[in-house]
CSV table of N, CA, C and O in Angstrom, one decimal:
chain,number,residue,atom,x,y,z
A,18,MET,N,9.1,-22.9,15.1
A,18,MET,CA,8.4,-23.7,15.8
A,18,MET,C,7.3,-22.9,16.3
A,18,MET,O,8.0,-22.7,17.3
A,19,LEU,N,6.6,-22.6,16.3
A,19,LEU,CA,5.8,-22.2,17.8
A,19,LEU,C,5.5,-22.9,18.2
A,19,LEU,O,4.8,-24.2,18.3
A,20,VAL,N,5.7,-22.5,19.8
A,20,VAL,CA,5.0,-23.5,20.7
A,20,VAL,C,3.8,-23.2,21.3
A,20,VAL,O,4.0,-21.6,22.3
A,21,LEU,N,3.2,-23.4,22.0
A,21,LEU,CA,1.4,-22.6,22.9
A,21,LEU,C,1.2,-24.3,23.4
A,21,LEU,O,1.8,-25.1,23.8
A,22,THR,N,0.7,-23.6,24.4
A,22,THR,CA,0.2,-24.3,25.9
A,22,THR,C,-1.2,-24.2,25.5
A,22,THR,O,-1.8,-23.5,25.6
A,23,ARG,N,-1.7,-25.1,25.6
A,23,ARG,CA,-3.4,-26.2,25.9
A,23,ARG,C,-4.1,-26.1,27.4
A,23,ARG,O,-3.4,-27.6,27.3
A,24,LYS,N,-4.9,-25.9,27.7
A,24,LYS,CA,-5.4,-26.8,28.1
A,24,LYS,C,-6.6,-27.7,27.4
A,24,LYS,O,-7.2,-27.5,26.6
A,25,GLU,N,-7.4,-28.6,28.2
A,25,GLU,CA,-8.3,-29.8,27.9
A,25,GLU,C,-9.3,-28.6,27.3
A,25,GLU,O,-10.0,-27.9,27.8
A,26,ASN,N,-10.0,-28.9,26.3
A,26,ASN,CA,-11.0,-28.5,25.3
A,26,ASN,C,-11.0,-26.9,25.0
A,26,ASN,O,-11.7,-26.0,24.8
A,27,GLU,N,-9.7,-26.9,25.2
A,27,GLU,CA,-9.0,-25.4,24.1
A,27,GLU,C,-8.5,-25.9,23.1
A,27,GLU,O,-8.4,-26.6,22.5
A,28,SER,N,-8.5,-24.8,22.2
A,28,SER,CA,-8.5,-25.2,21.0
A,28,SER,C,-7.5,-24.6,20.0
A,28,SER,O,-7.2,-23.4,20.7
A,29,LEU,N,-6.6,-24.4,18.5
A,29,LEU,CA,-6.4,-23.7,18.2
A,29,LEU,C,-7.1,-23.4,16.4
A,29,LEU,O,-7.4,-24.7,15.7
A,30,ILE,N,-7.1,-22.6,15.8
A,30,ILE,CA,-7.7,-22.7,14.5
A,30,ILE,C,-6.3,-21.9,13.5
A,30,ILE,O,-5.7,-21.3,13.8
A,31,ILE,N,-6.1,-22.2,12.6
A,31,ILE,CA,-4.8,-22.5,11.6
A,31,ILE,C,-5.6,-22.2,10.2
A,31,ILE,O,-7.0,-22.9,10.3
A,32,ASN,N,-5.4,-20.9,9.8
A,32,ASN,CA,-5.7,-20.8,8.2
A,32,ASN,C,-7.6,-20.8,8.3
A,32,ASN,O,-8.4,-21.2,7.3
A,33,GLU,N,-7.9,-20.4,9.0
A,33,GLU,CA,-9.0,-19.8,9.2
A,33,GLU,C,-10.4,-21.3,9.0
A,33,GLU,O,-11.1,-21.2,8.8
A,34,ASN,N,-9.7,-22.5,8.7
A,34,ASN,CA,-10.9,-23.7,8.5
A,34,ASN,C,-9.7,-24.8,8.9
A,34,ASN,O,-11.0,-26.1,8.9
A,35,ILE,N,-9.2,-24.7,10.0
A,35,ILE,CA,-8.5,-26.0,10.4
A,35,ILE,C,-8.7,-25.9,12.3
A,35,ILE,O,-7.7,-24.6,12.4
A,36,GLU,N,-9.8,-26.8,12.5
A,36,GLU,CA,-9.6,-26.5,13.8
A,36,GLU,C,-8.6,-27.9,15.1
A,36,GLU,O,-9.2,-28.5,14.8
A,37,ILE,N,-8.1,-27.0,15.6
A,37,ILE,CA,-7.4,-28.2,16.5
A,37,ILE,C,-7.7,-28.4,18.7
A,37,ILE,O,-7.4,-27.4,18.4
A,38,THR,N,-8.7,-29.4,18.8
A,38,THR,CA,-9.0,-28.9,20.4
A,38,THR,C,-8.0,-30.0,20.8
A,38,THR,O,-8.5,-31.3,20.6
A,39,VAL,N,-8.1,-29.6,21.9
A,39,VAL,CA,-7.7,-31.0,23.1
A,39,VAL,C,-8.8,-31.5,23.8
A,39,VAL,O,-9.3,-30.9,24.1
A,40,LEU,N,-9.0,-32.6,23.7
A,40,LEU,CA,-9.9,-33.4,24.2
A,40,LEU,C,-9.8,-33.6,25.1
A,40,LEU,O,-10.4,-34.0,26.5
A,41,GLY,N,-8.5,-34.4,25.8
A,41,GLY,CA,-8.3,-34.9,27.0
A,41,GLY,C,-6.9,-34.7,27.1
A,41,GLY,O,-6.0,-34.5,26.6
A,42,ILE,N,-6.7,-35.2,27.7
A,42,ILE,CA,-5.0,-35.1,28.9
A,42,ILE,C,-4.8,-36.4,29.8
A,42,ILE,O,-5.9,-36.7,31.0
A,43,ASP,N,-4.0,-37.5,29.6
A,43,ASP,CA,-4.0,-38.7,30.6
A,43,ASP,C,-2.1,-39.1,30.4
A,43,ASP,O,-1.8,-39.4,29.8
A,44,GLY,N,-1.9,-38.5,31.4
A,44,GLY,CA,-0.3,-38.8,32.0
A,44,GLY,C,0.4,-37.8,31.2
A,44,GLY,O,0.2,-36.4,30.7
A,45,ASP,N,0.9,-38.4,30.3
A,45,ASP,CA,2.1,-38.3,29.5
A,45,ASP,C,1.2,-38.3,27.9
A,45,ASP,O,2.1,-37.8,26.5
A,46,GLN,N,-0.2,-38.2,27.8
A,46,GLN,CA,-0.6,-38.4,26.1
A,46,GLN,C,-1.4,-37.8,26.5
A,46,GLN,O,-2.4,-37.4,27.2
A,47,ILE,N,-2.0,-36.8,25.0
A,47,ILE,CA,-2.9,-35.9,25.0
A,47,ILE,C,-3.6,-36.5,23.9
A,47,ILE,O,-3.3,-37.5,22.6
A,48,LYS,N,-5.0,-36.1,24.2
A,48,LYS,CA,-6.2,-36.9,22.8
A,48,LYS,C,-6.1,-35.4,21.8
A,48,LYS,O,-7.0,-34.6,22.9
A,49,LEU,N,-6.2,-35.5,20.5
A,49,LEU,CA,-6.3,-33.9,20.0
A,49,LEU,C,-7.4,-34.4,19.0
A,49,LEU,O,-7.7,-35.5,18.1
A,50,GLY,N,-8.2,-33.6,18.9
A,50,GLY,CA,-9.7,-33.2,17.6
A,50,GLY,C,-9.1,-32.4,16.7
A,50,GLY,O,-9.1,-31.1,16.8
A,51,ILE,N,-9.1,-33.3,16.0
A,51,ILE,CA,-9.1,-32.1,14.6
A,51,ILE,C,-10.1,-31.8,13.4
A,51,ILE,O,-10.5,-33.0,12.8
A,52,LYS,N,-10.9,-30.4,13.2
A,52,LYS,CA,-11.6,-30.4,11.9
A,52,LYS,C,-10.8,-29.8,10.9
A,52,LYS,O,-10.2,-28.6,11.4
A,53,ALA,N,-10.9,-30.2,10.0
A,53,ALA,CA,-10.4,-29.9,8.7
A,53,ALA,C,-11.2,-30.1,7.5
A,53,ALA,O,-12.1,-31.1,7.7
A,54,PRO,N,-11.0,-29.6,6.3
A,54,PRO,CA,-11.9,-29.9,5.1
A,54,PRO,C,-11.3,-31.1,4.6
A,54,PRO,O,-10.0,-31.6,4.6
A,55,LYS,N,-12.2,-32.0,4.1
A,55,LYS,CA,-11.9,-33.5,3.7
A,55,LYS,C,-11.2,-33.2,2.8
A,55,LYS,O,-10.2,-34.7,2.5
A,56,GLU,N,-10.4,-32.2,1.8
A,56,GLU,CA,-9.1,-32.5,0.8
A,56,GLU,C,-8.2,-32.0,1.6
A,56,GLU,O,-7.1,-32.0,0.8
A,57,ILE,N,-8.2,-31.8,3.1
A,57,ILE,CA,-6.5,-31.4,3.5
A,57,ILE,C,-6.4,-32.5,4.0
A,57,ILE,O,-7.5,-33.2,4.8
A,58,PRO,N,-5.0,-33.5,3.8
A,58,PRO,CA,-4.9,-34.5,4.5
A,58,PRO,C,-4.3,-34.4,6.1
A,58,PRO,O,-3.9,-33.3,6.3
A,59,ILE,N,-4.5,-35.6,7.2
A,59,ILE,CA,-4.1,-35.2,8.2
A,59,ILE,C,-3.1,-36.7,7.9
A,59,ILE,O,-4.5,-37.8,8.3
A,60,LEU,N,-2.7,-36.4,7.9
A,60,LEU,CA,-1.3,-37.5,8.7
A,60,LEU,C,-0.5,-37.7,9.7
A,60,LEU,O,0.1,-36.8,10.0
A,61,ARG,N,-0.7,-39.2,10.4
A,61,ARG,CA,0.5,-39.0,11.7
A,61,ARG,C,2.1,-38.7,11.1
A,61,ARG,O,2.0,-40.1,9.8
A,62,LYS,N,2.7,-38.2,11.4
A,62,LYS,CA,4.1,-38.0,11.2
A,62,LYS,C,5.1,-39.8,11.0
A,62,LYS,O,5.4,-39.7,9.9
A,63,GLU,N,5.0,-39.9,12.4
A,63,GLU,CA,5.5,-41.7,12.2
A,63,GLU,C,5.5,-42.7,10.9
A,63,GLU,O,6.4,-42.8,10.7
A,64,ILE,N,3.7,-42.4,10.9
A,64,ILE,CA,3.1,-42.8,9.8
A,64,ILE,C,3.9,-42.6,8.3
A,64,ILE,O,4.7,-43.7,7.2
A,65,VAL,N,4.2,-41.4,8.4
A,65,VAL,CA,4.6,-40.7,6.4
A,65,VAL,C,6.0,-41.2,6.5
A,65,VAL,O,6.8,-41.7,5.5
A,66,ILE,N,6.7,-41.6,8.2
A,66,ILE,CA,8.6,-41.8,7.5
A,66,ILE,C,8.6,-43.2,7.5
A,66,ILE,O,9.4,-43.4,6.6
A,67,LYS,N,7.9,-43.7,8.3
A,67,LYS,CA,7.9,-45.6,7.7
A,67,LYS,C,7.9,-45.3,6.1
A,67,LYS,O,7.9,-46.4,6.0
A,68,THR,N,6.6,-44.9,5.6
A,68,THR,CA,6.1,-45.2,4.3
A,68,THR,C,7.2,-44.6,3.5
A,68,THR,O,7.5,-45.9,2.9
A,69,GLU,N,7.5,-43.8,4.2
A,69,GLU,CA,8.6,-43.1,3.1
A,69,GLU,C,9.8,-44.3,3.1
A,69,GLU,O,10.8,-44.2,1.7
A,70,ASN,N,10.5,-44.7,4.2
A,70,ASN,CA,11.2,-45.7,4.6
A,70,ASN,C,11.0,-47.3,3.7
A,70,ASN,O,12.1,-47.6,3.1
A,71,GLU,N,9.8,-47.1,3.9
A,71,GLU,CA,10.0,-48.7,3.1
A,71,GLU,C,9.7,-48.2,1.8
A,71,GLU,O,10.0,-49.5,0.9
A,72,ASN,N,9.1,-47.5,1.3
A,72,ASN,CA,9.1,-46.9,-0.3
A,72,ASN,C,11.0,-47.4,-0.7
A,72,ASN,O,11.1,-47.1,-1.8
A,73,PHE,N,11.2,-46.3,-0.2
A,73,PHE,CA,12.9,-46.4,-0.1
A,73,PHE,C,13.6,-47.9,-0.4
A,73,PHE,O,14.1,-47.9,-1.4
A,74,SER,N,13.5,-48.6,0.7
A,74,SER,CA,13.8,-49.6,0.5
A,74,SER,C,13.3,-50.3,-0.5
A,74,SER,O,14.0,-51.3,-1.3
A,75,ALA,N,11.8,-50.6,-1.0
A,75,ALA,CA,11.2,-51.2,-2.0
A,75,ALA,C,12.3,-50.9,-3.4
A,75,ALA,O,12.6,-52.0,-4.3
A,76,LEU,N,12.4,-49.7,-3.6
A,76,LEU,CA,13.1,-49.2,-4.6
A,76,LEU,C,14.8,-49.5,-4.4
A,76,LEU,O,15.2,-49.9,-5.6
A,77,ASN,N,15.4,-49.7,-3.8
A,77,ASN,CA,16.5,-50.0,-3.8
A,77,ASN,C,16.4,-52.0,-4.1
A,77,ASN,O,17.2,-52.3,-4.3
A,78,THR,N,15.7,-52.2,-3.8
A,78,THR,CA,14.9,-54.0,-3.6
A,78,THR,C,15.2,-54.5,-5.0
A,78,THR,O,15.2,-55.2,-6.0
A,79,ASN,N,14.3,-53.5,-5.8
A,79,ASN,CA,13.7,-53.4,-7.4
A,79,ASN,C,14.9,-53.2,-8.3
A,79,ASN,O,15.6,-54.2,-9.2
A,80,MET,N,15.8,-52.6,-7.8
A,80,MET,CA,16.7,-52.3,-8.4
A,80,MET,C,18.0,-53.7,-8.2
A,80,MET,O,18.5,-53.9,-9.4
A,81,ASN,N,18.3,-54.2,-6.7
A,81,ASN,CA,19.1,-55.4,-7.4
A,81,ASN,C,18.3,-56.1,-7.8
A,81,ASN,O,19.0,-57.3,-8.4
A,82,LEU,N,16.7,-56.7,-7.9
A,82,LEU,CA,16.0,-57.7,-8.4
A,82,LEU,C,16.5,-57.5,-10.0
A,82,LEU,O,16.8,-59.0,-10.7
A,83,GLU,N,16.2,-56.2,-10.7
A,83,GLU,CA,16.6,-55.8,-12.4
A,83,GLU,C,18.3,-56.6,-12.3
A,83,GLU,O,18.3,-57.7,-13.2
A,84,LYS,N,19.1,-56.1,-11.5
A,84,LYS,CA,20.7,-56.7,-11.6
A,84,LYS,C,20.4,-58.4,-11.5
A,84,LYS,O,21.1,-59.0,-12.1
A,85,PHE,N,19.4,-58.8,-10.6
A,85,PHE,CA,19.5,-60.0,-10.6
A,85,PHE,C,19.0,-61.1,-11.7
A,85,PHE,O,20.0,-61.8,-12.2
A,86,PHE,N,18.1,-60.6,-12.3
A,86,PHE,CA,17.8,-61.2,-13.7
A,86,PHE,C,18.5,-60.5,-14.9
A,86,PHE,O,18.5,-62.0,-15.4
A,87,LYS,N,19.5,-59.7,-14.5
A,87,LYS,CA,19.5,-59.7,-16.0
A,87,LYS,C,21.2,-60.8,-16.0
A,87,LYS,O,21.7,-61.2,-17.2
A,88,GLU,N,21.8,-60.9,-14.9
A,88,GLU,CA,22.6,-61.7,-14.5
A,88,GLU,C,22.5,-63.2,-14.9
A,88,GLU,O,23.9,-63.8,-14.7
A,89,ASN,N,21.4,-63.7,-14.2
A,89,ASN,CA,20.6,-65.0,-14.5
A,89,ASN,C,19.9,-65.1,-15.8
A,89,ASN,O,19.1,-66.1,-15.9
A,90,ARG,N,20.4,-64.3,-17.1
A,90,ARG,CA,19.4,-65.1,-18.0
A,90,ARG,C,20.1,-65.7,-19.4
A,90,ARG,O,21.3,-65.9,-18.9
């Protein structure tokens, strides 16, 4: 992992077409602005993890439902 220090209004460029700018700093929170082509998805990691966990739970639930329906025929 590359670790960089940036001040407010400073930016990073990734792969010549993605720009990340520090828009503001307030205590332990920062506001980032991200410029990227529309075809590049930008997702919050905690949402991706939550969605993956919910999908995994739903998959397990569906398997249990199939077993339930087979037993109650």
